[in-house]
mmCIF file of C-alpha atoms in Angstrom:
data_model
loop_
_atom_site.group_PDB
_atom_site.id
_atom_site.type_symbol
_atom_site.label_atom_id
_atom_site.label_comp_id
_atom_site.label_asym_id
_atom_site.label_seq_id
_atom_site.Cartn_x
_atom_site.Cartn_y
_atom_site.Cartn_z
ATOM 1 C CA MET A 1 16.411 -8.379 -25.795
ATOM 2 C CA ALA A 2 16.035 -8.548 -22.041
ATOM 3 C CA ARG A 3 12.715 -6.925 -20.741
ATOM 4 C CA ARG A 4 12.940 -3.642 -18.958
ATOM 5 C CA GLN A 5 12.279 -3.242 -15.498
ATOM 6 C CA LYS A 6 8.905 -2.110 -14.529
ATOM 7 C CA ARG A 7 8.680 1.246 -12.927
ATOM 8 C CA VAL A 8 6.515 2.836 -10.281
ATOM 9 C CA ALA A 9 6.530 6.081 -8.699
ATOM 10 C CA GLY A 10 4.073 7.081 -5.493
ATOM 11 C CA ALA A 11 3.305 9.952 -3.582
ATOM 12 C CA GLY A 12 0.764 10.476 -0.710
ATOM 13 C CA LEU A 13 0.935 8.875 3.112
ATOM 14 C CA LEU A 14 4.257 7.972 3.950
ATOM 15 C CA ALA A 15 4.366 7.097 7.422
ATOM 16 C CA LEU A 16 6.197 5.038 10.468
ATOM 17 C CA ASP A 17 4.112 2.325 11.742
ATOM 18 C CA VAL A 18 4.878 0.977 15.160
ATOM 19 C CA VAL A 19 3.406 -2.641 15.518
ATOM 20 C CA VAL A 20 3.103 -3.553 19.362
ATOM 21 C CA TYR A 21 2.498 -7.376 19.446
ATOM 22 C CA ILE A 22 0.708 -7.856 22.533
ATOM 23 C CA GLU A 23 1.623 -11.099 23.917
ATOM 24 C CA GLY A 24 3.441 -10.361 27.338
ATOM 25 C CA LYS A 25 6.142 -8.452 25.398
ATOM 26 C CA SER A 26 6.805 -4.930 25.639
ATOM 27 C CA ASP A 27 8.788 -4.394 22.292
ATOM 28 C CA ALA A 28 7.694 -3.458 18.968
ATOM 29 C CA ILE A 29 8.814 -3.252 15.240
ATOM 30 C CA ALA A 30 8.931 -0.307 13.389
ATOM 31 C CA HIS A 31 8.892 0.205 9.646
ATOM 32 C CA ALA A 32 8.212 2.590 6.813
ATOM 33 C CA GLY A 33 4.441 2.498 6.233
ATOM 34 C CA GLY A 34 1.274 4.303 4.912
ATOM 35 C CA THR A 35 -0.592 2.906 2.106
ATOM 36 C CA CYS A 36 1.955 4.623 -0.283
ATOM 37 C CA GLY A 37 5.014 3.458 1.371
ATOM 38 C CA ASN A 38 3.619 -0.086 1.589
ATOM 39 C CA VAL A 39 3.089 -0.587 -2.148
ATOM 40 C CA LEU A 40 6.099 0.998 -3.368
ATOM 41 C CA SER A 41 7.979 -1.318 -0.945
ATOM 42 C CA VAL A 42 6.096 -4.435 -1.876
ATOM 43 C CA LEU A 43 6.301 -3.669 -5.700
ATOM 44 C CA SER A 44 10.055 -3.145 -5.110
ATOM 45 C CA TYR A 45 10.049 -6.439 -3.230
ATOM 46 C CA LEU A 46 8.437 -8.081 -6.216
ATOM 47 C CA ASN A 47 11.482 -6.832 -8.319
ATOM 48 C CA TRP A 48 9.933 -3.562 -9.602
ATOM 49 C CA SER A 49 11.914 -0.173 -9.472
ATOM 50 C CA SER A 50 10.077 1.952 -7.078
ATOM 51 C CA SER A 51 10.638 5.541 -6.219
ATOM 52 C CA ALA A 52 8.883 7.598 -3.398
ATOM 53 C CA VAL A 53 8.324 11.161 -4.133
ATOM 54 C CA GLY A 54 7.345 13.511 -1.333
ATOM 55 C CA TYR A 55 8.615 15.180 1.826
ATOM 56 C CA LEU A 56 9.187 13.811 5.405
ATOM 57 C CA GLY A 57 9.583 15.683 8.669
ATOM 58 C CA ASP A 58 13.014 16.381 9.473
ATOM 59 C CA ASP A 59 12.559 14.641 12.641
ATOM 60 C CA GLU A 60 13.717 10.933 13.909
ATOM 61 C CA ALA A 61 10.427 9.368 12.679
ATOM 62 C CA GLY A 62 11.040 10.767 9.067
ATOM 63 C CA ARG A 63 15.089 9.445 8.898
ATOM 64 C CA LEU A 64 13.744 5.989 10.167
ATOM 65 C CA VAL A 65 10.937 5.850 7.274
ATOM 66 C CA ARG A 66 13.901 7.041 4.780
ATOM 67 C CA LYS A 67 15.958 4.392 6.134
ATOM 68 C CA ASP A 68 13.759 1.624 5.912
ATOM 69 C CA LEU A 69 12.559 2.509 2.536
ATOM 70 C CA ILE A 70 16.287 2.434 1.012
ATOM 71 C CA GLN A 71 16.636 -0.723 2.744
ATOM 72 C CA ALA A 72 13.553 -2.191 0.811
ATOM 73 C CA LYS A 73 15.446 -0.765 -2.362
ATOM 74 C CA VAL A 74 12.854 2.199 -2.784
ATOM 75 C CA VAL A 75 14.534 4.931 -4.887
ATOM 76 C CA SER A 76 14.678 8.298 -2.475
ATOM 77 C CA GLU A 77 15.975 10.565 -4.919
ATOM 78 C CA HIS A 78 12.795 12.762 -4.657
ATOM 79 C CA LEU A 79 12.204 12.363 -1.042
ATOM 80 C CA HIS A 80 13.423 15.032 1.296
ATOM 81 C CA HIS A 81 13.091 15.939 4.685
ATOM 82 C CA LYS A 82 11.254 19.457 5.296
ATOM 83 C CA ILE A 83 12.064 21.666 7.974
ATOM 84 C CA GLY A 84 9.154 22.204 10.349
ATOM 85 C CA ALA A 85 7.085 18.930 8.779
ATOM 86 C CA VAL A 86 5.990 16.129 11.159
ATOM 87 C CA THR A 87 6.277 12.642 9.987
ATOM 88 C CA PRO A 88 3.051 10.913 10.831
ATOM 89 C CA VAL A 89 3.346 8.103 13.198
ATOM 90 C CA PHE A 90 0.764 5.120 13.563
ATOM 91 C CA VAL A 91 0.844 2.647 16.428
ATOM 92 C CA GLN A 92 -0.829 -0.659 15.762
ATOM 93 C CA GLN A 93 -1.757 -2.857 18.682
ATOM 94 C CA LEU A 94 -2.357 -6.502 17.672
ATOM 95 C CA GLN A 95 -3.736 -9.153 19.770
ATOM 96 C CA HIS A 96 -5.667 -12.274 19.486
ATOM 97 C CA ASP A 97 -8.730 -13.195 21.224
ATOM 98 C CA GLU A 98 -9.496 -16.714 22.813
ATOM 99 C CA GLN A 99 -10.244 -18.401 19.527
ATOM 100 C CA GLY A 100 -6.892 -17.235 17.802
ATOM 101 C CA ILE A 101 -8.586 -14.707 15.971
ATOM 102 C CA PRO A 102 -6.313 -11.373 15.501
ATOM 103 C CA HIS A 103 -7.437 -8.167 16.276
ATOM 104 C CA HIS A 104 -5.797 -4.725 15.652
ATOM 105 C CA THR A 105 -6.504 -1.511 16.793
ATOM 106 C CA PHE A 106 -4.668 2.109 15.721
ATOM 107 C CA THR A 107 -4.099 4.920 18.106
ATOM 108 C CA ARG A 108 -2.092 7.971 18.024
ATOM 109 C CA LYS A 109 -0.823 7.787 21.378
ATOM 110 C CA CYS A 110 2.315 6.384 22.590
ATOM 111 C CA PRO A 111 1.606 2.587 23.380
ATOM 112 C CA SER A 112 3.615 2.346 26.744
ATOM 113 C CA CYS A 113 2.859 5.956 28.273
ATOM 114 C CA GLY A 114 -0.430 7.027 26.471
ATOM 115 C CA SER A 115 0.965 10.414 25.781
ATOM 116 C CA PRO A 116 -0.389 11.809 22.342
ATOM 117 C CA MET A 117 1.839 12.062 19.374
ATOM 118 C CA GLU A 118 2.128 15.116 17.268
ATOM 119 C CA ALA A 119 -0.094 14.943 14.111
ATOM 120 C CA GLY A 120 1.343 14.369 10.621
ATOM 121 C CA SER A 121 1.787 16.972 7.961
ATOM 122 C CA LEU A 122 -0.051 16.721 4.667
ATOM 123 C CA ALA A 123 1.865 15.225 2.093
ATOM 124 C CA THR A 124 3.089 17.514 -0.608
ATOM 125 C CA THR A 125 5.999 16.895 -3.461
ATOM 126 C CA PRO A 126 9.166 18.490 -4.368
ATOM 127 C CA ILE A 127 8.625 18.101 -8.002
ATOM 128 C CA LYS A 128 5.718 18.825 -10.195
ATOM 129 C CA LYS A 129 6.483 16.789 -13.448
ATOM 130 C CA PHE A 130 8.524 13.773 -14.521
ATOM 131 C CA ASP A 131 11.733 13.808 -17.016
ATOM 132 C CA ASN A 132 11.118 11.661 -19.918
ATOM 133 C CA ASP A 133 13.921 9.171 -18.759
ATOM 134 C CA GLU A 134 12.382 8.663 -15.421
ATOM 135 C CA ALA A 135 8.827 8.719 -16.458
ATOM 136 C CA PRO A 136 7.075 5.644 -14.412
ATOM 137 C CA ASP A 137 4.879 3.077 -16.044
ATOM 138 C CA VAL A 138 2.419 3.354 -12.951
ATOM 139 C CA PHE A 139 1.969 6.205 -10.720
ATOM 140 C CA PHE A 140 0.312 5.408 -7.401
ATOM 141 C CA MET A 141 -1.194 7.972 -5.134
ATOM 142 C CA ASP A 142 -3.300 7.835 -1.933
ATOM 143 C CA ARG A 143 -3.671 11.592 -1.057
ATOM 144 C CA LEU A 144 -4.037 14.145 -3.259
ATOM 145 C CA SER A 145 -3.038 17.914 -3.571
ATOM 146 C CA HIS A 146 -2.034 20.341 -6.354
ATOM 147 C CA ASP A 147 1.412 18.846 -6.649
ATOM 148 C CA ILE A 148 0.408 15.426 -6.524
ATOM 149 C CA LEU A 149 -2.207 15.879 -9.631
ATOM 150 C CA ALA A 150 0.492 17.623 -11.466
ATOM 151 C CA LEU A 151 2.721 14.674 -11.048
ATOM 152 C CA ALA A 152 -0.146 12.186 -12.143
ATOM 153 C CA GLU A 153 -0.414 14.469 -15.069
ATOM 154 C CA SER A 154 2.842 14.229 -15.952
ATOM 155 C CA ALA A 155 3.073 10.498 -15.501
ATOM 156 C CA LYS A 156 0.010 10.048 -17.573
ATOM 157 C CA ALA A 157 1.228 12.317 -20.384
ATOM 158 C CA ARG A 158 4.019 9.760 -20.418
ATOM 159 C CA GLY A 159 1.798 6.845 -20.920
ATOM 160 C CA ALA A 160 1.633 5.759 -17.169
ATOM 161 C CA VAL A 161 -1.385 3.938 -15.645
ATOM 162 C CA VAL A 162 -2.693 6.145 -12.620
ATOM 163 C CA TYR A 163 -3.741 4.083 -9.665
ATOM 164 C CA TYR A 164 -5.511 6.058 -6.842
ATOM 165 C CA GLU A 165 -6.750 4.651 -3.351
ATOM 166 C CA PRO A 166 -8.512 7.397 -1.398
ATOM 167 C CA SER A 167 -8.423 7.287 2.067
ATOM 168 C CA ALA A 168 -9.434 10.749 3.152
ATOM 169 C CA LYS A 169 -12.766 12.288 2.603
ATOM 170 C CA SER A 170 -10.917 15.578 2.963
ATOM 171 C CA ASP A 171 -9.505 14.985 -0.604
ATOM 172 C CA ALA A 172 -13.065 15.176 -2.233
ATOM 173 C CA SER A 173 -12.431 18.764 -3.331
ATOM 174 C CA PHE A 174 -9.207 17.409 -5.659
ATOM 175 C CA TRP A 175 -11.959 14.591 -7.227
ATOM 176 C CA SER A 176 -12.964 16.599 -10.035
ATOM 177 C CA ASP A 177 -9.592 17.402 -11.332
ATOM 178 C CA ALA A 178 -8.511 13.595 -10.357
ATOM 179 C CA CYS A 179 -11.353 11.806 -12.282
ATOM 180 C CA THR A 180 -9.914 12.562 -15.636
ATOM 181 C CA LEU A 181 -6.527 11.077 -14.892
ATOM 182 C CA VAL A 182 -7.282 7.807 -12.829
ATOM 183 C CA ASP A 183 -7.268 4.540 -14.491
ATOM 184 C CA ILE A 184 -7.697 2.495 -11.297
ATOM 185 C CA VAL A 185 -9.494 3.475 -8.180
ATOM 186 C CA LYS A 186 -9.571 1.151 -5.345
ATOM 187 C CA TYR A 187 -11.438 1.736 -2.080
ATOM 188 C CA SER A 188 -12.566 0.244 1.188
ATOM 189 C CA ALA A 189 -16.388 -0.233 1.635
ATOM 190 C CA ASP A 190 -15.732 0.505 5.423
ATOM 191 C CA ARG A 191 -14.649 3.991 4.180
ATOM 192 C CA PHE A 192 -16.503 4.841 1.068
ATOM 193 C CA SER A 193 -19.757 3.748 -0.704
ATOM 194 C CA PRO A 194 -19.877 4.105 -4.644
ATOM 195 C CA GLY A 195 -22.429 6.664 -4.127
ATOM 196 C CA GLU A 196 -19.727 8.919 -2.609
ATOM 197 C CA LEU A 197 -17.352 8.444 -5.460
ATOM 198 C CA GLU A 198 -20.145 9.600 -8.012
ATOM 199 C CA THR A 199 -17.455 12.218 -8.982
ATOM 200 C CA PHE A 200 -15.641 9.466 -10.592
ATOM 201 C CA THR A 201 -17.968 6.705 -11.404
ATOM 202 C CA HIS A 202 -20.267 9.031 -13.180
ATOM 203 C CA SER A 203 -17.468 10.620 -15.461
ATOM 204 C CA GLY A 204 -16.755 7.415 -17.185
ATOM 205 C CA ARG A 205 -13.358 7.167 -15.526
ATOM 206 C CA PRO A 206 -11.632 5.634 -14.059
ATOM 207 C CA MET A 207 -11.350 2.591 -16.312
ATOM 208 C CA TRP A 208 -11.723 0.267 -13.429
ATOM 209 C CA GLU A 209 -13.397 0.460 -10.083
ATOM 210 C CA VAL A 210 -12.343 -1.740 -7.042
ATOM 211 C CA GLN A 211 -14.517 -2.019 -3.794
ATOM 212 C CA THR A 212 -12.870 -4.035 -0.834
ATOM 213 C CA MET A 213 -14.955 -5.639 1.676
ATOM 214 C CA GLY A 214 -12.640 -7.131 4.170
ATOM 215 C CA ALA A 215 -13.043 -10.853 4.692
ATOM 216 C CA LYS A 216 -15.560 -11.111 2.152
ATOM 217 C CA GLY A 217 -13.182 -10.394 -0.608
ATOM 218 C CA LEU A 218 -13.779 -7.581 -3.004
ATOM 219 C CA ARG A 219 -15.968 -6.600 -6.201
ATOM 220 C CA TYR A 220 -14.941 -4.889 -9.209
ATOM 221 C CA ARG A 221 -16.539 -3.173 -12.456
ATOM 222 C CA HIS A 222 -15.528 -1.463 -15.810
ATOM 223 C CA HIS A 223 -16.027 1.853 -16.901
ATOM 224 C CA ALA A 224 -15.917 2.160 -20.579
ATOM 225 C CA ASP A 225 -17.549 5.585 -21.202
ATOM 226 C CA HIS A 226 -19.445 8.288 -19.527
ATOM 227 C CA ARG A 227 -22.488 7.784 -22.005
ATOM 228 C CA ILE A 228 -22.746 4.679 -20.895
ATOM 229 C CA LYS A 229 -23.412 2.836 -17.289
ATOM 230 C CA PRO A 230 -20.629 0.853 -15.718
ATOM 231 C CA SER A 231 -20.656 -2.818 -16.270
ATOM 232 C CA ASN A 232 -22.126 -4.956 -13.459
ATOM 233 C CA TRP A 233 -19.901 -5.848 -10.292
ATOM 234 C CA ILE A 234 -17.916 -8.690 -10.486
ATOM 235 C CA ALA A 235 -17.583 -10.437 -7.092
ATOM 236 C CA SER A 236 -14.211 -12.084 -5.889
ATOM 237 C CA GLY A 237 -14.300 -13.878 -2.478
ATOM 238 C CA GLY A 238 -10.180 -14.147 -2.575
ATOM 239 C CA TYR A 239 -8.281 -17.054 -1.074
ATOM 240 C CA LYS A 240 -7.978 -18.689 2.100
ATOM 241 C CA ALA A 241 -5.057 -17.617 3.721
ATOM 242 C CA PRO A 242 -2.601 -20.455 5.259
ATOM 243 C CA ARG A 243 -3.063 -18.944 8.612
ATOM 244 C CA VAL A 244 -4.443 -15.660 9.596
ATOM 245 C CA VAL A 245 -1.984 -13.691 12.134
ATOM 246 C CA ASP A 246 -2.381 -10.033 11.084
ATOM 247 C CA THR A 247 -4.474 -8.782 8.285
ATOM 248 C CA CYS A 248 -3.269 -5.384 8.427
ATOM 249 C CA GLY A 249 -1.692 -4.382 5.054
ATOM 250 C CA ALA A 250 -3.251 -7.116 3.276
ATOM 251 C CA GLY A 251 -5.096 -4.435 0.841
ATOM 252 C CA ASP A 252 -1.683 -2.907 0.073
ATOM 253 C CA TRP A 253 -0.115 -6.257 -0.824
ATOM 254 C CA CYS A 254 -3.540 -6.815 -3.012
ATOM 255 C CA SER A 255 -2.749 -3.541 -4.673
ATOM 256 C CA ALA A 256 0.829 -4.437 -5.473
ATOM 257 C CA GLY A 257 -0.085 -7.577 -6.636
ATOM 258 C CA LEU A 258 -2.729 -6.359 -9.038
ATOM 259 C CA LEU A 259 -0.474 -4.036 -10.332
ATOM 260 C CA SER A 260 2.548 -6.463 -10.908
ATOM 261 C CA ARG A 261 0.582 -9.110 -12.806
ATOM 262 C CA LEU A 262 -1.436 -5.910 -14.966
ATOM 263 C CA LEU A 263 1.485 -4.770 -16.070
ATOM 264 C CA SER A 264 3.767 -7.790 -16.316
ATOM 265 C CA LYS A 265 3.738 -7.966 -19.858
ATOM 266 C CA GLU A 266 2.106 -5.883 -22.910
ATOM 267 C CA GLN A 267 -1.518 -6.824 -22.833
ATOM 268 C CA ASP A 268 -4.957 -4.916 -23.025
ATOM 269 C CA ILE A 269 -5.623 -3.883 -19.425
ATOM 270 C CA ALA A 270 -9.039 -2.764 -20.447
ATOM 271 C CA SER A 271 -9.686 -6.625 -20.856
ATOM 272 C CA GLU A 272 -11.877 -8.063 -18.368
ATOM 273 C CA ALA A 273 -10.115 -11.372 -18.285
ATOM 274 C CA VAL A 274 -6.854 -9.459 -17.859
ATOM 275 C CA PHE A 275 -8.069 -7.761 -15.171
ATOM 276 C CA THR A 276 -9.541 -10.538 -13.448
ATOM 277 C CA ASP A 277 -6.408 -12.396 -13.578
ATOM 278 C CA ALA A 278 -4.695 -9.414 -11.913
ATOM 279 C CA VAL A 279 -7.098 -8.958 -9.118
ATOM 280 C CA HIS A 280 -6.637 -12.546 -8.441
ATOM 281 C CA HIS A 281 -3.278 -12.654 -7.978
ATOM 282 C CA GLY A 282 -3.525 -9.403 -5.912
ATOM 283 C CA GLN A 283 -5.807 -11.528 -3.460
ATOM 284 C CA ALA A 284 -3.430 -14.414 -3.429
ATOM 285 C CA LEU A 285 -0.430 -12.249 -2.437
ATOM 286 C CA ALA A 286 -2.900 -10.542 0.300
ATOM 287 C CA ALA A 287 -3.579 -14.030 1.721
ATOM 288 C CA TRP A 288 0.179 -14.638 2.231
ATOM 289 C CA ALA A 289 0.606 -11.380 3.579
ATOM 290 C CA CYS A 290 -2.049 -12.314 6.382
ATOM 291 C CA ALA A 291 0.403 -15.041 7.782
ATOM 292 C CA PHE A 292 2.736 -12.576 9.097
ATOM 293 C CA VAL A 293 2.828 -9.817 11.775
ATOM 294 C CA GLY A 294 2.970 -6.175 10.358
ATOM 295 C CA ALA A 295 1.864 -4.892 7.122
ATOM 296 C CA ARG A 296 4.984 -6.000 5.412
ATOM 297 C CA GLY A 297 6.033 -8.900 7.712
ATOM 298 C CA ALA A 298 6.058 -11.195 4.691
ATOM 299 C CA MET A 299 8.819 -9.304 3.212
ATOM 300 C CA TYR A 300 11.029 -9.900 6.344
ATOM 301 C CA ALA A 301 10.351 -13.515 6.744
ATOM 302 C CA SER A 302 10.266 -15.062 3.161
ATOM 303 C CA THR A 303 12.226 -14.400 -0.080
ATOM 304 C CA ARG A 304 10.721 -13.307 -3.127
ATOM 305 C CA SER A 305 11.145 -16.552 -4.642
ATOM 306 C CA GLN A 306 9.487 -18.218 -1.535
ATOM 307 C CA THR A 307 6.511 -15.644 -1.688
ATOM 308 C CA VAL A 308 6.054 -16.212 -5.715
ATOM 309 C CA GLU A 309 5.880 -20.175 -4.938
ATOM 310 C CA ALA A 310 3.696 -19.696 -1.622
ATOM 311 C CA VAL A 311 1.188 -17.535 -3.877
ATOM 312 C CA ARG A 312 1.145 -20.414 -6.776
ATOM 313 C CA GLU A 313 0.284 -22.855 -3.997
ATOM 314 C CA ILE A 314 -2.458 -20.469 -2.541
ATOM 315 C CA SER A 315 -3.980 -19.901 -5.887
ATOM 316 C CA GLU A 316 -3.943 -23.587 -6.815
ATOM 317 C CA GLY A 317 -5.551 -24.260 -3.370
ATOM 318 C CA GLU A 318 -2.735 -26.152 -2.211
ATOM 319 C CA ALA A 319 -2.085 -26.532 1.580
ATOM 320 C CA ILE A 320 1.081 -24.948 2.839
ATOM 321 C CA ASP A 321 2.622 -26.004 6.001
ATOM 322 C CA MET A 322 3.276 -22.858 8.054
ATOM 323 C CA THR A 323 5.724 -24.629 10.704
ATOM 324 C CA PRO A 324 8.860 -23.152 9.288
ATOM 325 C CA TRP A 325 7.382 -19.761 8.941
ATOM 326 C CA PRO A 326 7.943 -17.359 12.113
ATOM 327 C CA ARG A 327 5.161 -15.143 12.559
ATOM 328 C CA MET A 328 7.387 -12.105 13.305
ATOM 329 C CA LYS A 329 10.977 -11.948 11.948
ATOM 330 C CA LYS A 330 12.979 -9.899 14.107
ATOM 331 C CA ARG A 331 14.719 -6.930 12.570
ATOM 332 C CA HIS A 332 18.608 -6.639 12.743
ATOM 333 C CA SER A 333 18.822 -3.227 14.264
ATOM 334 C CA THR A 334 17.314 -2.289 17.631
ATOM 335 C CA GLN A 335 16.870 1.195 18.759
ATOM 336 C CA HIS A 336 14.319 3.057 21.409
ATOM 337 C CA LEU A 337 11.710 5.362 20.173
ATOM 338 C CA PRO A 338 12.962 8.629 20.235
ATOM 339 C CA ARG A 339 11.806 11.614 22.680
ATOM 340 C CA SER A 340 10.014 13.171 19.637
ATOM 341 C CA PHE A 341 7.510 10.455 19.579
ATOM 342 C CA CYS A 342 5.752 11.270 22.357
ATOM 343 C CA SER A 343 6.081 13.828 25.536
ATOM 344 C CA THR A 344 7.309 11.419 28.063
ATOM 345 C CA GLY A 345 10.509 9.899 26.259
ATOM 346 C CA PRO A 346 11.637 6.692 25.021
ATOM 347 C CA CYS A 347 9.126 4.149 26.427
ATOM 348 C CA VAL A 348 8.725 1.341 23.899
ATOM 349 C CA GLU A 349 11.969 -0.810 22.507
ATOM 350 C CA VAL A 350 11.611 -0.964 18.851
ATOM 351 C CA LYS A 351 13.305 -4.009 16.977
#
């Protein structure tokens, strides 16, 4: 009997990412983003059934996000446009120094005229529970609200693994409710210290805690019971990227790769060996993603089978000839940033 396609549903930050590649050019690429949007899209690329749950603004940015998610084969049945809401827009400016080392900055201003863009709305969801026939294997969240926690509870009651990537300290008021639901929490050392997440780590939940440390790799530890101290940290330095063009989004590929490997077959996800294998797979996928411009550039430049082969080679320490691979794959459609993005008007050409 054929194995059922794994399902992931996600709620949280769905935004429009505008990447300005500073190499004497004025054009940019725009695609659906935010941690939640990226992870759902990458898992769809890895042959999962992905569903986005939430609201977008009834604006041009929201329509572009929805269109791009659909092109990435992310199910949008529970993704709706809300009148009065504003879709977040993040501008990433990417350039390289004299040694060729990439450097990116983020701004909420139009990269051409400097006019500020409107602040995005907080994420909520149009549904509060899953039907039995649409229950996911994984529920992913990077923002918290009462609605999102209700969804997480509904998914967990139906056997889903709940994965949380905190990115906003303003969500701390929800942590005491979230800690009993979350199975895996992954966070950046640049944003949080383990001490700041004591609500999770002192509760015996989540099952796994992952802390990313940029170029130093990551570390992780197991929580078995609130009466027992967590296991010692296990460090994982990661893999060397075949080339480093843009590190933005590497963490999202790591999360998608970790989940894809962890849930690829029936196995004990509490096992250290099983989780370690999943971590390594996620890190190899992240290394491949660094070779392309944009948080999801690898999706546009390589097929899934090509990515699978590249990840295998990276994992085994093989050298990859990157000559055939473009750093940035041009999109098929071209349009201008609409007036709603800034107060001046359509300044930057988006491809």
